[in-house]
Short mmCIF file of C-alpha atoms and ligand atoms in Angstrom, two decimals:
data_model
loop_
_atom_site.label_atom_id
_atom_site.label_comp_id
_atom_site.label_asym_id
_atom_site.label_seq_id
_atom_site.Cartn_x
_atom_site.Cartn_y
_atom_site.Cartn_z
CA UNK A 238 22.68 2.69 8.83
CA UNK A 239 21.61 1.77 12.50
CA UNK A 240 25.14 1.69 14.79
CA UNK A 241 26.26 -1.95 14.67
CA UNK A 242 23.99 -3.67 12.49
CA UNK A 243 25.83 -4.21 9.26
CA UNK A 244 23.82 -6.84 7.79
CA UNK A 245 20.62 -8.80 7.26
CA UNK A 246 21.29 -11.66 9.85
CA UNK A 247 22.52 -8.32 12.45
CA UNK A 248 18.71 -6.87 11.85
CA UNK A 249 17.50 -10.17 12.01
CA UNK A 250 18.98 -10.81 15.31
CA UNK A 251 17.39 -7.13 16.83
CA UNK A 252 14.22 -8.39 15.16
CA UNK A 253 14.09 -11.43 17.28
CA UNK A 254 15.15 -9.86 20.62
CA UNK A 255 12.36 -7.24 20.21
CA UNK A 256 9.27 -9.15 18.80
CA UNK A 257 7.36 -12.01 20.62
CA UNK A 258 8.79 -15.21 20.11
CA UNK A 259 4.98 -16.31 18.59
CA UNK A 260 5.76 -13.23 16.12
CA UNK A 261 9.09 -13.73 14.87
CA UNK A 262 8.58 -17.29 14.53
CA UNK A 263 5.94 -16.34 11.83
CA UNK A 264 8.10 -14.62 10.39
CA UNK A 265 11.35 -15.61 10.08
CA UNK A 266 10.05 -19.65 9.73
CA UNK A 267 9.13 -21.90 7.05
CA UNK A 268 6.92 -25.07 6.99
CA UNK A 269 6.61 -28.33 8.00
CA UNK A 270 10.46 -29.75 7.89
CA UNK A 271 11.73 -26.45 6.54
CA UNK A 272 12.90 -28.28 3.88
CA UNK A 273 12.38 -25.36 1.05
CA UNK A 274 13.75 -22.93 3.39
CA UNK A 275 16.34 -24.54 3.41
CA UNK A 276 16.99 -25.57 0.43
CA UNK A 277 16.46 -22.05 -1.23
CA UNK A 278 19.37 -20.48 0.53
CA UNK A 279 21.65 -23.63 -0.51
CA UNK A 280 20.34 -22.93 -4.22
CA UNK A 281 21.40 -19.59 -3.68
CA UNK A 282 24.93 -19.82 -2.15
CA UNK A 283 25.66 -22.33 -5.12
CA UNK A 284 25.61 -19.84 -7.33
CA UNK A 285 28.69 -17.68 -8.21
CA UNK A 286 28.77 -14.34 -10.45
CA UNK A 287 31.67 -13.93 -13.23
CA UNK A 288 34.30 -11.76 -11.86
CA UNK A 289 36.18 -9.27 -14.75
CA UNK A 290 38.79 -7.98 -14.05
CA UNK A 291 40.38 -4.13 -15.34
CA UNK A 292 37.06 -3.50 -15.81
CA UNK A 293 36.86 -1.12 -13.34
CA UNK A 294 33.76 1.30 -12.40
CA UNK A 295 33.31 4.45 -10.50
CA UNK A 296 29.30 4.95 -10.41
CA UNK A 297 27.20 1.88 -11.74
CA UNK A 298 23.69 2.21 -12.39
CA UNK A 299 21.02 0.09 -10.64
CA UNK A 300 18.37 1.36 -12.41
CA UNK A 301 15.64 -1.11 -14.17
CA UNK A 302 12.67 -0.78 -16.61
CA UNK A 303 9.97 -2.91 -15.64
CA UNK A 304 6.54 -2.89 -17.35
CA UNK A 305 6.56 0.79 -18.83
CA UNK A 306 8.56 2.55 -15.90
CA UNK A 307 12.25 3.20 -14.77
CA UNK A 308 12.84 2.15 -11.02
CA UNK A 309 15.37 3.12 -9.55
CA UNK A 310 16.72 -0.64 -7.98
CA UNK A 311 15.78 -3.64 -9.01
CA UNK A 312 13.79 -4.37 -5.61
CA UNK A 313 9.84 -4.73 -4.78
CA UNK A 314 8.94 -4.84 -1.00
CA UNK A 315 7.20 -8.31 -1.13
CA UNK A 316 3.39 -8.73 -0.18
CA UNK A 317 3.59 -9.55 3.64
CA UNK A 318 0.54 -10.39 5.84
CA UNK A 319 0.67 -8.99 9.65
CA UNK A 320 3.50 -6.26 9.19
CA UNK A 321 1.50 -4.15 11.09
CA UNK A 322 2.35 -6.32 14.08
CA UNK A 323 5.90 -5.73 13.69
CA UNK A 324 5.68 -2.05 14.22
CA UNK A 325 2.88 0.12 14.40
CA UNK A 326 1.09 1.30 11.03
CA UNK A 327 4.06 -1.15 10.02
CA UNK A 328 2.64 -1.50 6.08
CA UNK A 329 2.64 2.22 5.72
CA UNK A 330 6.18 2.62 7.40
CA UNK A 331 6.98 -0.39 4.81
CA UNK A 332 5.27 1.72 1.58
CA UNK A 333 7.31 5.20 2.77
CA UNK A 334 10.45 3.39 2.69
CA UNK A 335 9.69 2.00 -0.51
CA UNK A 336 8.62 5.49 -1.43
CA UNK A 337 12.05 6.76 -0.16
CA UNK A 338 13.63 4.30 -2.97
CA UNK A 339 11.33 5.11 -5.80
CA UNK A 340 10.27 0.99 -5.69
CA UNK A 341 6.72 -0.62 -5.75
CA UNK A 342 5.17 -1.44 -2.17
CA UNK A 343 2.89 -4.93 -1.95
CA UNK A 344 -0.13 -4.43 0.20
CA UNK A 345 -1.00 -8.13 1.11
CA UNK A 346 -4.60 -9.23 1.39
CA UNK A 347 -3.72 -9.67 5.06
CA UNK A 348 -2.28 -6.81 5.96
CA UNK A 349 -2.99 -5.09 9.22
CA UNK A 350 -3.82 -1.72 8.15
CA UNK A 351 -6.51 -1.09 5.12
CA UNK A 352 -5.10 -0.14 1.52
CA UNK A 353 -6.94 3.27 2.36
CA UNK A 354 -5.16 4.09 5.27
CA UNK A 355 -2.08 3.05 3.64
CA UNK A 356 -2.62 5.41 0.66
CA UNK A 357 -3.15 7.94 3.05
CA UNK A 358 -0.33 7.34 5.74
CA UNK A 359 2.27 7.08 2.10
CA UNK A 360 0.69 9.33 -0.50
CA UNK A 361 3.22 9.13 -3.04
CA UNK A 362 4.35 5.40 -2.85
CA UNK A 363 3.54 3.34 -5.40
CA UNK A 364 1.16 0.76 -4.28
CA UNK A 365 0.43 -2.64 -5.50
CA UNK A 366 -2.07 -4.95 -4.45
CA UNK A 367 -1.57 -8.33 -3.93
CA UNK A 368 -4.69 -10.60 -3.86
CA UNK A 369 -5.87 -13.88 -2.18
CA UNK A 370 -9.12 -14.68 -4.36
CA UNK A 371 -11.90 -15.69 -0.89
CA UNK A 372 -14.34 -17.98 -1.39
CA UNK A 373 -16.91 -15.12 -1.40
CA UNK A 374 -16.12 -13.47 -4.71
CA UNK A 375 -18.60 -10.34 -4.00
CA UNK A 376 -16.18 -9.71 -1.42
CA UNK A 377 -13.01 -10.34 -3.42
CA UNK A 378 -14.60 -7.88 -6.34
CA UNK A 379 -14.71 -5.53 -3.72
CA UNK A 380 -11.52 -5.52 -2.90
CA UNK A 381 -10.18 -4.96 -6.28
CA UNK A 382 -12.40 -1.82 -6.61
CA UNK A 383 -11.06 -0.52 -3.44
CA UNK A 384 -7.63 -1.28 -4.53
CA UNK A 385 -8.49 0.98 -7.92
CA UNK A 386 -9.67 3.87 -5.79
CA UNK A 387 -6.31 4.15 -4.30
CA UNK A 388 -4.71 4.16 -7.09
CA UNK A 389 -3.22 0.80 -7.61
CA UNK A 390 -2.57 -0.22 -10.41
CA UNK A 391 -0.53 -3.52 -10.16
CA UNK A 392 -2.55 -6.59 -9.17
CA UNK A 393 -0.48 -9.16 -7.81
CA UNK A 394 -2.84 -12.46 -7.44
CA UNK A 395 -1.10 -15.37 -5.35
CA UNK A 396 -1.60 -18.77 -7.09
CA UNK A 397 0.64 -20.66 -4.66
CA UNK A 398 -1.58 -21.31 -1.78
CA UNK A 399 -4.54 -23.28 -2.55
CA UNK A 400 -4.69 -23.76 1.71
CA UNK A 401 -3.10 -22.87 5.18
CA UNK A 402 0.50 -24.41 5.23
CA UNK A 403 1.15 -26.75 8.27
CA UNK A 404 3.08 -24.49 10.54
CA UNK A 405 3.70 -26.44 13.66
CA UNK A 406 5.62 -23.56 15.66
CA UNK A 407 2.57 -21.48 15.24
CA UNK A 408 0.27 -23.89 17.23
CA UNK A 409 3.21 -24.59 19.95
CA UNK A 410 3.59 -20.65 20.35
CA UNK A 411 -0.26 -19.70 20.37
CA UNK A 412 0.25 -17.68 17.50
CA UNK A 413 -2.76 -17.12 15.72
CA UNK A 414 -5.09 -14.22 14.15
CA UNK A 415 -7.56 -12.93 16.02
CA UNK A 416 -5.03 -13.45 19.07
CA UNK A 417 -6.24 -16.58 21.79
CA UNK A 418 -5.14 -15.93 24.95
CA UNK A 419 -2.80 -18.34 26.20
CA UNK A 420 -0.89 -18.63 29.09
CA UNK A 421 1.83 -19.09 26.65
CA UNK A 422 1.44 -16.24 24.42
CA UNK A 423 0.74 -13.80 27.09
CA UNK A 424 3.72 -14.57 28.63
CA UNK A 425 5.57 -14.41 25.32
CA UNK A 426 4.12 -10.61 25.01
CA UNK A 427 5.11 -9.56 28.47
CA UNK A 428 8.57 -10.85 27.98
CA UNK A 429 8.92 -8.08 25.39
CA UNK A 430 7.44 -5.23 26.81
CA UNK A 431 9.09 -2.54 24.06
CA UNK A 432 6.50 -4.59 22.00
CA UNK A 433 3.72 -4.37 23.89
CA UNK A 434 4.12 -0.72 24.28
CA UNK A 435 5.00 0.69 21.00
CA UNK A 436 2.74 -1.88 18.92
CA UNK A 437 -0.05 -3.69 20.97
CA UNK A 438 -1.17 -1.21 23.48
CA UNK A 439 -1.11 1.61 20.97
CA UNK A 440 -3.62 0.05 18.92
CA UNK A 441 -5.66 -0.90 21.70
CA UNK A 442 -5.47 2.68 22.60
CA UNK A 443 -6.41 3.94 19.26
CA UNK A 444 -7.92 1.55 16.72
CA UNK A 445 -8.36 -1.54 18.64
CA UNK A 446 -7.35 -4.91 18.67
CA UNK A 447 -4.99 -5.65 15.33
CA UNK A 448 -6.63 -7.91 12.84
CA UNK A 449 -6.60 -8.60 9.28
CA UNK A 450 -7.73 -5.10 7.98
CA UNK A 451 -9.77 -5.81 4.93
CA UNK A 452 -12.26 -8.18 6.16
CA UNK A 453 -15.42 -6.63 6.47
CA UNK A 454 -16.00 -5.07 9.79
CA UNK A 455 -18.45 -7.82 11.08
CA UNK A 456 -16.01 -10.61 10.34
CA UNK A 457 -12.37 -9.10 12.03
CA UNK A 458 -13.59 -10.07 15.27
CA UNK A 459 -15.25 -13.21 14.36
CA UNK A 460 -13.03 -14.68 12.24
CA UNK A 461 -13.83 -17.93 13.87
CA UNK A 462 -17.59 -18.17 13.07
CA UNK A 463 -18.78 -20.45 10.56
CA UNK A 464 -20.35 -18.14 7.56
CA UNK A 465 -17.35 -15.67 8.44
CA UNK A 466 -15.02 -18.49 7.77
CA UNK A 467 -16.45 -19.73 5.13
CA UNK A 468 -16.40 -16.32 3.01
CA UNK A 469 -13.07 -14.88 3.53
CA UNK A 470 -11.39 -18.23 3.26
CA UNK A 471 -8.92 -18.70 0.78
CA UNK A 472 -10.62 -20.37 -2.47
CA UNK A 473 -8.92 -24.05 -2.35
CA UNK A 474 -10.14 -24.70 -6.04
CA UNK A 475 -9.11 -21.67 -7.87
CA UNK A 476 -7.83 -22.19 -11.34
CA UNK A 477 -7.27 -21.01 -14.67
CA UNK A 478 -10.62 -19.96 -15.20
CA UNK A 479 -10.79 -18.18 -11.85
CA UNK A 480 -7.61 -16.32 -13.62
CA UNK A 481 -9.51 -15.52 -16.72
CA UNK A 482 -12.28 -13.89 -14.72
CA UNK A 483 -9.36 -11.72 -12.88
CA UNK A 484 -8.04 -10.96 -16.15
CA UNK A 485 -11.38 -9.54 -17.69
CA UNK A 486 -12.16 -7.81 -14.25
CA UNK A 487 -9.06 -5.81 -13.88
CA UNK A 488 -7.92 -3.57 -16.08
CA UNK A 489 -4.23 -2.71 -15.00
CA UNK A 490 -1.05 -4.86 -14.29
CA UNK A 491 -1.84 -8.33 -13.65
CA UNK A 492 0.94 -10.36 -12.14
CA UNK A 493 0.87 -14.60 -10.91
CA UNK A 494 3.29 -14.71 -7.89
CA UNK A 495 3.99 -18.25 -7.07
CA UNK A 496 4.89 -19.69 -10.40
CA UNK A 497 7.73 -22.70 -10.47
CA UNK A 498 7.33 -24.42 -13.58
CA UNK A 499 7.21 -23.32 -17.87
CA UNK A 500 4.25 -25.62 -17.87
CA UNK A 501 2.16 -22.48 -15.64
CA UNK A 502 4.20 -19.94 -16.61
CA UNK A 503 3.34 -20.85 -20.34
CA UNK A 504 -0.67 -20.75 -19.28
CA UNK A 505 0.10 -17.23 -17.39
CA UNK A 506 1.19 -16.26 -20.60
CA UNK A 507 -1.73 -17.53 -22.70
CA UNK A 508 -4.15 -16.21 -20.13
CA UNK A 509 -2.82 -12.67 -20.81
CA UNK A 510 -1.06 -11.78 -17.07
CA UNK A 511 1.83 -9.12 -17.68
CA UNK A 512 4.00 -10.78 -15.18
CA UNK A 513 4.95 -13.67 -13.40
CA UNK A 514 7.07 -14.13 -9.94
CA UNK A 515 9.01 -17.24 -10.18
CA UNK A 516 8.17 -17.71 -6.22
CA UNK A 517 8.34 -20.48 -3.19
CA UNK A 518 6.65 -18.23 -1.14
CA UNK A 519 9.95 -17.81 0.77
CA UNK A 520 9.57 -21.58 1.82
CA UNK A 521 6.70 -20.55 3.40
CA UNK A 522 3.84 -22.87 2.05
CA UNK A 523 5.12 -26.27 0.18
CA UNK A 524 7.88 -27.86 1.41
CA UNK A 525 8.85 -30.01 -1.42
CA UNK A 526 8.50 -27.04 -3.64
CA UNK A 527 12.10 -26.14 -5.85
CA UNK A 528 13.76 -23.45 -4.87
CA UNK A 529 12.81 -20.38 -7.49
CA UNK A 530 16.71 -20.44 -9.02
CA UNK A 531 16.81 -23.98 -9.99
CA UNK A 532 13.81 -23.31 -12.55
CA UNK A 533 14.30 -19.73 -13.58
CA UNK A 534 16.22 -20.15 -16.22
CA UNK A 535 14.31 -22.45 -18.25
CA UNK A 536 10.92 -20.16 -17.24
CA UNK A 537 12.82 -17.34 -18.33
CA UNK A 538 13.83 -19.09 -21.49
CA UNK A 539 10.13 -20.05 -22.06
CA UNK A 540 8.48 -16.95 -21.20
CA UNK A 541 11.21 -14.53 -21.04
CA UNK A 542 9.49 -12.54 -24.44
CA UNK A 543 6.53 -12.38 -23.23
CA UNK A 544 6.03 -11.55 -19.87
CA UNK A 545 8.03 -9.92 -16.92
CA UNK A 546 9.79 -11.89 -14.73
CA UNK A 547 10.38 -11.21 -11.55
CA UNK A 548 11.26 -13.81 -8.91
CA UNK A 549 11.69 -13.71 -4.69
CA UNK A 550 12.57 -15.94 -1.89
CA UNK A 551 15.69 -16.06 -0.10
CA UNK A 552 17.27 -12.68 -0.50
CA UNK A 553 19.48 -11.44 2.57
CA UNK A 554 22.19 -9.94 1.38
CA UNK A 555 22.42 -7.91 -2.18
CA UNK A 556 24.17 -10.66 -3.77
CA UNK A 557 21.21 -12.72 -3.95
CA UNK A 558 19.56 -9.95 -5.96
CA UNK A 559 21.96 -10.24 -8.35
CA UNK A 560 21.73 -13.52 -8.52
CA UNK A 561 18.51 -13.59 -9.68
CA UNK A 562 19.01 -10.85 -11.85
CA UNK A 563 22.04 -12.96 -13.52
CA UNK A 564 19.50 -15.97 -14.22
CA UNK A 565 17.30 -13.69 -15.74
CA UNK A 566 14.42 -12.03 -13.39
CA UNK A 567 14.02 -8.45 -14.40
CA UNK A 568 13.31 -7.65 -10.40
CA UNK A 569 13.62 -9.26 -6.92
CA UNK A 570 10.93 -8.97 -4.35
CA UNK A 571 11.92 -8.95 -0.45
CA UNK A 572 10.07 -10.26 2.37
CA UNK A 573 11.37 -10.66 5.63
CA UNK A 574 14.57 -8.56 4.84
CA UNK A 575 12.37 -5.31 5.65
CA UNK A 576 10.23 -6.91 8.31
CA UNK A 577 13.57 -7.50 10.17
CA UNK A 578 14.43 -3.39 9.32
CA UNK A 579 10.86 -2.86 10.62
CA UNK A 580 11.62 -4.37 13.75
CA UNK A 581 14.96 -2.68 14.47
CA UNK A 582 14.41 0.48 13.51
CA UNK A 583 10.99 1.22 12.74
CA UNK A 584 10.42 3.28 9.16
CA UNK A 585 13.96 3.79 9.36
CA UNK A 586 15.32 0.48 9.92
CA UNK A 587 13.06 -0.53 6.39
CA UNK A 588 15.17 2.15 5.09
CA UNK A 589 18.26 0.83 6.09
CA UNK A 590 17.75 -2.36 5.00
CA UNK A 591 16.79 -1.34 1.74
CA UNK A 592 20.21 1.11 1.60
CA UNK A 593 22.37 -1.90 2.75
CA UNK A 594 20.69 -4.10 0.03
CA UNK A 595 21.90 -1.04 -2.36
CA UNK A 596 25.22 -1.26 -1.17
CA UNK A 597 26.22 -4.66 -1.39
CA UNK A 598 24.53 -4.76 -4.63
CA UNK A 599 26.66 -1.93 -6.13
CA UNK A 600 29.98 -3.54 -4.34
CA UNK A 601 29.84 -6.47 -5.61
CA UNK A 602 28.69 -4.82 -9.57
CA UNK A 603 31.91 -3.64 -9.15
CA UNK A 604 34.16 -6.75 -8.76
CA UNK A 605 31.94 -8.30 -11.42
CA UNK A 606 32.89 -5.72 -13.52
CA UNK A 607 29.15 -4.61 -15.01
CA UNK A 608 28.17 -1.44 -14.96
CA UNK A 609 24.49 -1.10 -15.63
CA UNK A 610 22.47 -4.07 -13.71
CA UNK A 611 20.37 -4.53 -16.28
CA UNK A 612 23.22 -6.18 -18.19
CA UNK A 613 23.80 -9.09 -15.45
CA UNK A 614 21.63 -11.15 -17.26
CA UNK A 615 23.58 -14.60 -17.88
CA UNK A 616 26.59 -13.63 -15.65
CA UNK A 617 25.89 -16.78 -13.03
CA UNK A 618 27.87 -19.70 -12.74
CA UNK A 619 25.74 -22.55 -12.28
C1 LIG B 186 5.58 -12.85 7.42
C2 LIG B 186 5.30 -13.13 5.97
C3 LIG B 186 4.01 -12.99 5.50
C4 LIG B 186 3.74 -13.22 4.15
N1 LIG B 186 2.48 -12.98 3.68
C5 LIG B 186 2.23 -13.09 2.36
C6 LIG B 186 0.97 -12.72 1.84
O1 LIG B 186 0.09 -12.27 2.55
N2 LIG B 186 0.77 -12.88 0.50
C7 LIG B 186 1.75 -13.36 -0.33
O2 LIG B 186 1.53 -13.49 -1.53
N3 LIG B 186 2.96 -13.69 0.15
C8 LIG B 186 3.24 -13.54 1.46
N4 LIG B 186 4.48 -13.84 1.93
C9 LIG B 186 5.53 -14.27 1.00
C10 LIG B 186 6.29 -13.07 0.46
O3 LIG B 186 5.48 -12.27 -0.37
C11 LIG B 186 7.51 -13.49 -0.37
O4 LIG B 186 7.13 -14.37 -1.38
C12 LIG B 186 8.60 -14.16 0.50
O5 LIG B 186 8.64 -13.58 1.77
C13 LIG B 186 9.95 -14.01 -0.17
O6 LIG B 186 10.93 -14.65 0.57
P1 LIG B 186 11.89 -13.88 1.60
O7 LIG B 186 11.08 -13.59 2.82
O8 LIG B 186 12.95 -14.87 1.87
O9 LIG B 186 12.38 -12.62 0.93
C14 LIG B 186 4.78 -13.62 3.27
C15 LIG B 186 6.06 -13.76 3.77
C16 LIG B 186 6.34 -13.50 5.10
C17 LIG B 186 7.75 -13.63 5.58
#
């Protein structure tokens, strides 16, 4: 682990001394009041795990079965658009490091670097796509058959986010894909020089000016123009039948991530998805949504049989994995946790975070006295 940083709030704090403020506002923020944000890390620290005592442990075991396969932690590195800002070739440092733990890496829709390149730059990881469904469904089809030539199997389709959230720190700060020049964000940029080097200037150098890698070639650059716009915006009216379609289309793993109440995850289950992630999009997107471990358990009791749960949102230190694991998701997906490694340390700091995450996962196993983490399953204290 990197000298001194001994937690998630430590590599959060390198994370925003290194990246623009515009950046790590993106990030680290939520929406509108922050309300969910909020409120997901209260639901979280309300929840306490049942301590047993003379029930000691040398080695526990983290592994999980999810789907068909053994992993070897019950952690997914969470669909995340941009990481390529936060270092450079950021999403495949992201999939080696999930590589390095034998867990699935997300490549979002909006990542900075194409699922190709990604494939290539982390051979071995295993790759999942995550999808936003565009208004141009030629174009979404596309993606999906790209995504099958590089051997993903795991299509993650995002139901939460029917629309741009109102982020107001992202107008205030400039921050905005393709970049605007403003005198505010270019003095934001030049206050971190580290960043400019290592991340911005080396793509200028090499592949050009950063954008949201798999929108056709005519569009990165344009993303502004009408018919451009238009296409590759995110399809406000998607629904169940837009799900079917999915489901017919794509013949491997089909997971809804963004699912808060029995009522969908009931209709994920009747539409035929394997898997659900009980999600607030890291309070990202609605702010009135609930926080993911206030309706878990009844999803779980619902669906529990029939599907795979997995859930995300919150999770900073290893505790909070288990937490969710306690109320019953089979897996926990990260987000920022290894954007904040990514910033501190590169490939390595992902690594690290992941490692710490490990740790304080297996400490705390310990006190609670379980040795396999499958078997945490009803161990919270509500
Ligand atoms: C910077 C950032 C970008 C994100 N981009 C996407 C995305 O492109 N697609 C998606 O489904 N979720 C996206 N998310 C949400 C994450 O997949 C995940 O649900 C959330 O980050 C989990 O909360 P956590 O960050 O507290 O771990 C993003 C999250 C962050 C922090």
């Amino acid at each position: 682990m990197a000298a001194g940083l001994l937690n998630g709030d430590d590599y959060r704090a390198v994370a925003r001394k290194r990246l623009p403020k515009g950046l790590f506002e993106y990030i680290d923020r939520g929406t509108e009041a922050e309300l969910a944000l909020a409120d997901i890390r209260q639901s979280l620290d309300r929840i306490k795990l049942q301590q047993a005592v003379l029930a000691g442990h040398d080695n526990v075991d983290l592994s999980v079965s999810l789907f068909d396969r053994k992993y070897s932690c019950p952690l997914i590195i969470a669909p995340t658009a941009l990481a390529g800002l936060v270092s450079h070739d950021g999403e495949a440092k992201l999939a080696r490091a999930a590589g390095t733990f034998g867990i699935p890496f997300c490549v979002s829709t909006q990542s900075v670097m194409t699922i190709e390149d990604i494939r290539k730059g982390a051979p071995d990881a295993e790759l999942w796509l995550q999808l936003y469904v565009w208004q141009n469904r030629a174009l979404t089809w596309n993606l999906l058959d790209r995504a099958q030539g590089c051997n993903a199997e795991t299509l993650i389709v995002t139901v939460d986010t029917p629309q741009g959230p109102k982020r107001d720190y992202n107008q205030r700060n400039g921050f905005a894909i393709p970049f605007v020049p403003t005198v505010r964000g270019i003095s934001d940029v030049l206050r971190h020089p580290g960043w400019l080097c290592s991340v911005m200037l080396r793509y200028l150098m090499t592949t050009g000016m950063p954008s949201y890698a798999h929108y056709p070639p005519e569009y990165r650059t344009a993303i502004t123009s009408q018919t451009a716009a238009h296409d590759i915006k995110i399809e406000k009216t998607l629904s169940w039948d837009d799900i079917a379609e999915i489901r017919d289309r794509w013949q491997g793993r089909l997971i809804l991530k963004g699912i808060l109440s029995t009522v969908d995850a009931e209709r994920a289950a009747q539409i035929g998805a394997d898997g659900i992630v009980v999600s607030a999009h890291g309070g990202r997107n609605f702010d009135l949504a609930p926080a993911p471990a206030t309706v878990l358990p009844e999803i779980v009791a619902k669906v529990g049989g029939r599907l795979e749960i997995m859930a995300d949102s919150g999770v900073r230190r290893g505790s909070d994995v288990l937490k969710y694991l306690a109320l019953g998701s089979r897996s926990v997906l990260i987000g920022r946790l290894p954007l904040y490694g990514l910033a501190a340390g590169g490939e390595q700091g992902a690594i690290d975070v992941l490692a710490m995450l490990v740790e304080e996962m297996q400490s705390n196993m310990i006190f609670a006295g379980i040795g396999r983490v499958e078997e945490f399953k009803g161990n919270a204290i509500v």
